[in-house]
XYZ file of C-alpha atoms in Angstrom:
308
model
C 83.919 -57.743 65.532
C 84.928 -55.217 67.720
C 83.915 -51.828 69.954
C 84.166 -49.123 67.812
C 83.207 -45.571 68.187
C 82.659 -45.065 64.242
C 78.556 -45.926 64.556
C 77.862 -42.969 67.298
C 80.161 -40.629 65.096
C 78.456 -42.082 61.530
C 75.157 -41.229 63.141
C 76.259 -37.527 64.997
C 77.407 -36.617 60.966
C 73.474 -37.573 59.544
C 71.953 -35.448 62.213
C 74.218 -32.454 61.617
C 74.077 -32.714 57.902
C 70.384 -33.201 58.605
C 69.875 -30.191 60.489
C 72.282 -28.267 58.128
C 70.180 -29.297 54.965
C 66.794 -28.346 56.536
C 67.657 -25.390 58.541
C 65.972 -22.778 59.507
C 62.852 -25.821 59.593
C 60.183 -22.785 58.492
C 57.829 -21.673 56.121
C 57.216 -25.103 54.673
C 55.335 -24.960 51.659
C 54.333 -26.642 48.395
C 55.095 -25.201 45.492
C 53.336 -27.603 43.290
C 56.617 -29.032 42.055
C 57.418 -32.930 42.127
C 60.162 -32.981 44.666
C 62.292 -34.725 42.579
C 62.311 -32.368 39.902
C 65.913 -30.912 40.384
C 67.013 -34.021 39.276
C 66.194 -33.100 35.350
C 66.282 -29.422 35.960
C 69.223 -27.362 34.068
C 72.849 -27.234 35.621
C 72.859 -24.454 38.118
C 73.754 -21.203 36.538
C 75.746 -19.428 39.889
C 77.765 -21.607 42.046
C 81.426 -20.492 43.951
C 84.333 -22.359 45.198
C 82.718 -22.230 48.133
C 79.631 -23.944 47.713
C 81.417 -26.676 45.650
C 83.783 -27.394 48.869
C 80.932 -27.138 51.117
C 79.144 -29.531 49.733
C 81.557 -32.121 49.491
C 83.086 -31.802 52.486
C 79.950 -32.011 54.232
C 79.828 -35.638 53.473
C 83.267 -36.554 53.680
C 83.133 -37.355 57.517
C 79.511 -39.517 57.090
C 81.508 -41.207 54.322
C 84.235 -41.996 56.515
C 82.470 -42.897 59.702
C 79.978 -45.364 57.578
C 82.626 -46.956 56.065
C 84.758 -47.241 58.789
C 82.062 -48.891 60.665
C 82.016 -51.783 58.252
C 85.030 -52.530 58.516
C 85.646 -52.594 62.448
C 82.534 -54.952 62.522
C 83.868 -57.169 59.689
C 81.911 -56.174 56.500
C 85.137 -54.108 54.978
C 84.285 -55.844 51.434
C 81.699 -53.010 50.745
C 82.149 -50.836 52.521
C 82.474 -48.065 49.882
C 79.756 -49.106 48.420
C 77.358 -49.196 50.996
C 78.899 -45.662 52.435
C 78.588 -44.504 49.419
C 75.264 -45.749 48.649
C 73.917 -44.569 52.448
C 75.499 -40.988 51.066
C 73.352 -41.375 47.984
C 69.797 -41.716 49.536
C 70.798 -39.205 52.581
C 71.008 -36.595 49.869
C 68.479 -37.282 47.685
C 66.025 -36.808 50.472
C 67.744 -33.926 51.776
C 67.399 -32.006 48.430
C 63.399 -33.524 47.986
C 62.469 -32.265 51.316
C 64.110 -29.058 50.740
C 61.264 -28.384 47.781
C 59.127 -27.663 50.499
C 61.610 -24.955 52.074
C 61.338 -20.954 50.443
C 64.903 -20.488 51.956
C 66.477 -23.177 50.010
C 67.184 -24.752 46.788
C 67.379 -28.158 45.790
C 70.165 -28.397 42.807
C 71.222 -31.625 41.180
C 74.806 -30.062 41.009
C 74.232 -30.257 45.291
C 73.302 -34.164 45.258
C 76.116 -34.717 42.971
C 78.996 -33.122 44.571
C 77.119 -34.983 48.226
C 77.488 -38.367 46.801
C 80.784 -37.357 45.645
C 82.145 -36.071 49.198
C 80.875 -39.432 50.690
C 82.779 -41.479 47.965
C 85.888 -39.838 48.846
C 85.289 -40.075 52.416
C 84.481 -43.892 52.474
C 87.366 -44.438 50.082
C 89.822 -42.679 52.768
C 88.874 -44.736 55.272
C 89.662 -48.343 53.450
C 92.637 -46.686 52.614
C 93.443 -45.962 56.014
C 92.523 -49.095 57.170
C 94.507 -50.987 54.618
C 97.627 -48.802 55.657
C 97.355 -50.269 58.782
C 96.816 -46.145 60.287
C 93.563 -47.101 61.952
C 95.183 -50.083 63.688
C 97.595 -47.527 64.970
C 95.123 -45.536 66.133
C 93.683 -48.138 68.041
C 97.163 -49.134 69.985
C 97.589 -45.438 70.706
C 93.609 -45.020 72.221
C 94.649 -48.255 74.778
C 97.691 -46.625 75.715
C 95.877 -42.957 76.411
C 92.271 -43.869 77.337
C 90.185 -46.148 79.780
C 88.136 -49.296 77.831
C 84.654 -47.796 77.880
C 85.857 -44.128 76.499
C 83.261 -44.526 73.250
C 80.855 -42.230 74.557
C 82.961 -39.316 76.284
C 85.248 -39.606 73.060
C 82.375 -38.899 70.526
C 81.132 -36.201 72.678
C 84.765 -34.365 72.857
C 84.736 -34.870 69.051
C 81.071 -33.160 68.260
C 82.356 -30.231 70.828
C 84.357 -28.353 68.055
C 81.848 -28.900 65.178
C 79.341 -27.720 67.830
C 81.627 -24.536 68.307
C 81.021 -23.272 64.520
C 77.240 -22.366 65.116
C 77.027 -18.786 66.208
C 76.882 -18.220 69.998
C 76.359 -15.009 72.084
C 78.920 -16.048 74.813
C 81.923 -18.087 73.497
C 82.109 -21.658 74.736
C 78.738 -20.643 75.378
C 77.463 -23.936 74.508
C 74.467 -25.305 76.841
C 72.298 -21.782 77.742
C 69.473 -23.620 76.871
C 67.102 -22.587 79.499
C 65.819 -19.227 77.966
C 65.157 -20.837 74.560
C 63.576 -24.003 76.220
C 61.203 -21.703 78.067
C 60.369 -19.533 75.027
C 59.765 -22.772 72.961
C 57.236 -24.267 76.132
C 55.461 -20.750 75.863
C 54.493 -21.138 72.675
C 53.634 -24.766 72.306
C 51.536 -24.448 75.556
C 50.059 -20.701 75.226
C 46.523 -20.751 75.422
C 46.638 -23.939 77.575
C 45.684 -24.244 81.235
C 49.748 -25.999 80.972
C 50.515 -22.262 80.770
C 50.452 -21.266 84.111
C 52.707 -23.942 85.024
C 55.652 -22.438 83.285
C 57.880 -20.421 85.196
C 57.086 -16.320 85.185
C 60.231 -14.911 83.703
C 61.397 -11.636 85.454
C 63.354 -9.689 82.068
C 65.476 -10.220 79.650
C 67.953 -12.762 79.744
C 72.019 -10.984 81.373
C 74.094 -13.438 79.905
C 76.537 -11.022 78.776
C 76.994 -9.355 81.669
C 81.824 -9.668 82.217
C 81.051 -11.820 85.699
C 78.191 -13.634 83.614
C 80.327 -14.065 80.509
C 83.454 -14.950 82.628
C 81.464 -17.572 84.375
C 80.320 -18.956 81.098
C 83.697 -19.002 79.164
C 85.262 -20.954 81.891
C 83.406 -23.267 82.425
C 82.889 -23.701 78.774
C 86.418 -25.024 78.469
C 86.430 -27.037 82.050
C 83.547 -29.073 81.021
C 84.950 -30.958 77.969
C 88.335 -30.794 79.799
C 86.508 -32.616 82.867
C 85.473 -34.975 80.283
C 88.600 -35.639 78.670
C 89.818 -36.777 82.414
C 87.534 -38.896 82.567
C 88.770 -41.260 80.108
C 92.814 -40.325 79.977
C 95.044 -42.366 81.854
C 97.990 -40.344 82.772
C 97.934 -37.121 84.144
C 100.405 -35.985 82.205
C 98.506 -36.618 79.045
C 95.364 -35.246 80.382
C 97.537 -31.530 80.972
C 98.129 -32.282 76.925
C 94.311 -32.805 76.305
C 93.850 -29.281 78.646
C 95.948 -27.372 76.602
C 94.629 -28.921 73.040
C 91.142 -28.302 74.342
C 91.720 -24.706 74.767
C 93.607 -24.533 71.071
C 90.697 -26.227 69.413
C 88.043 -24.020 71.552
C 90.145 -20.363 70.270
C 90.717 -21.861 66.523
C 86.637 -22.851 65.949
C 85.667 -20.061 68.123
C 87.327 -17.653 65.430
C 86.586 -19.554 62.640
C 82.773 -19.450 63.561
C 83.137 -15.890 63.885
C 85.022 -15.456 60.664
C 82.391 -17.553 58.835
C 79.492 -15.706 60.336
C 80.798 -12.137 60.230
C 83.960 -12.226 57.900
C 87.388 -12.868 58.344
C 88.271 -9.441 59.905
C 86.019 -9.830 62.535
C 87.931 -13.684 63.236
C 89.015 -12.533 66.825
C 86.343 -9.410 67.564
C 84.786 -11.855 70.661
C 88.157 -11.371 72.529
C 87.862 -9.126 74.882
C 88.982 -8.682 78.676
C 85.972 -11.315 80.384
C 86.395 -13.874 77.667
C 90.222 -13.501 77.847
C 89.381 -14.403 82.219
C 87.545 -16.917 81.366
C 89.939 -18.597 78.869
C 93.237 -18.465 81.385
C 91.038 -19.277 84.431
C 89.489 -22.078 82.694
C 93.068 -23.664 81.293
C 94.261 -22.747 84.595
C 91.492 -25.008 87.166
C 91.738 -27.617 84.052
C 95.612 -28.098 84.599
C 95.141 -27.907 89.088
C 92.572 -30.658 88.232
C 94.525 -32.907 86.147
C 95.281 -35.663 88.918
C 91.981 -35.908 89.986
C 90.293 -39.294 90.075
C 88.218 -40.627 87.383
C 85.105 -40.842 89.426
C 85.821 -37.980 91.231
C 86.227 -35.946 87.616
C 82.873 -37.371 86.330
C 81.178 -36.016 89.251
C 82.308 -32.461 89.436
C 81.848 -32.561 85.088
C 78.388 -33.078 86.050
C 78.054 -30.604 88.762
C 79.741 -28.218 86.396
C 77.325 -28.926 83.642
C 74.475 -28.639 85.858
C 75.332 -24.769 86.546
C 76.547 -24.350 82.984
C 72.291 -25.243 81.777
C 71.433 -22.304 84.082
């Protein structure tokens, strides 16, 4: 049995298909329908290309990552089933709780293309594994990262993924402190625990150009910070700087071209963002020889503006 970083990344897929599934988590109510109806109900009538690929390739990676744990920890025998089977009972009560939703629809044509995506996904990773690929994999992660580089590496892997939700600044992950007050408000108004609540002064100026350019960069440092972390040579953390930014542009578009349309793919480029981007790459490439510990700290100072 050995370390593997397939359990964190199994787990990281479930939530996100979780939250994907269930989104936007209002307006539950019952419609006096057995939740399990869809599963006799006729064949959907409208479906696209789209919605087919969706679905399946939403449980490709779970797939993967479940089956690819069993086999690092030396139950490879079924490991497509049991992926395949986890797959299964993750959407089945993904399309029974979504009964209770008014903005979606449970469809048996959903839960069969789901189980079908984690199939294919657990079958690609025996495959893999058979090939020998994943042992590769494994001889090039000792050559480019520390031993304990689980954690940081499923983090850097979640940071694209986390990209494609829609953000008012880009790289703009972590401005959490608005919505974590406005969420506090409610849960607490009417309470004497609302007076303890910080009095906010306006509206929130986080796209102000010095705002924005503050945001952007450090939006890219941060994972790059991370990345240094763990990478041995310098030279291949300047590789992991400059990949960082590729990845960060490519889902940063695609988000936009998902959310908006393909002609507005590169709208959110504009003179601060640009700033940010090249001052970003450029402190990420000054920093690449800096010590591990040394990198760990300033990631955290860096985070800890970044939540303000």
């Amino acid at each position: 049995m050995q370390k593997t970083s397939a359990w964190p990344l199994a787990l990281s897929c479930i939530g996100l298909i979780m939250y994907a599934s269930l989104y936007p988590f209002s307006d539950w109510r019952d419609q006096n329908v057995a939740p399990w109806a869809f599963l006799v109900a006729p064949w959907p009538r409208y479906w696209t290309g789209f919605d087919v690929g969706a679905n399946i390739l939403g449980y490709v990676p779970a797939g993967f990552f479940l089956a690819l744990t069993a086999c690092r920890t030396g139950r490879g025998r079924n490991a497509v089933l049991g992926a395949t089977l986890v797959c299964l009972l993750l959407s089945m009560c993904m399309e029974t709780v979504q009964i209770y939703l008014p903005a979606r629809v449970p469809s048996n044509l959903d839960f069969g293309l789901n189980v079908l995506g984690g199939w294919l996904g657990a079958l690609s990773a025996t495959w893999l594994e058979r090939l020998g690929a994943l042992a590769r994999w494994g001889r090039i992660r000792a050559r480019w990262f520390v031993a304990e580089a689980r954690g940081a590496l499923v983090l850097l892997a979640l940071w694209p993924v986390a990209l494609l939700f829609p953000l008012a600044v880009p790289l703009g992950l972590g401005q959490v402190i608005e919505r974590t007050l406005s969420m506090l408000e409610a849960v607490f108004e009417n309470t004497p625990f609302q007076q303890w609540l910080p009095v906010r002064g306006g509206d929130a100026q986080w796209l102000l150009p010095p705002v924005e350019f503050f945001c952007v960069a450090l939006g890219l440092v941060i994972p790059c910070l991370l990345g240094f972390c763990i990478v041995r040579a310098w030279g291949r953390r300047a590789v992991l700087a400059l990949g960082t930014a590729s990845i960060g542009i490519a889902m940063t578009s695609l988000s936009a071209a998902l959310t908006y349309g393909p002609q507005h793919a590169w709208e959110w480029v504009h003179p601060p963002v640009l700033a940010g981007l090249v001052s970003g790459l450029v402190l990420s490439l000054v920093l690449v020889k800096i010590p591990h510990r040394a990198g760990a700290a300033l990631a955290l100072l860096a985070m800890g503006m970044y939540l303000t």
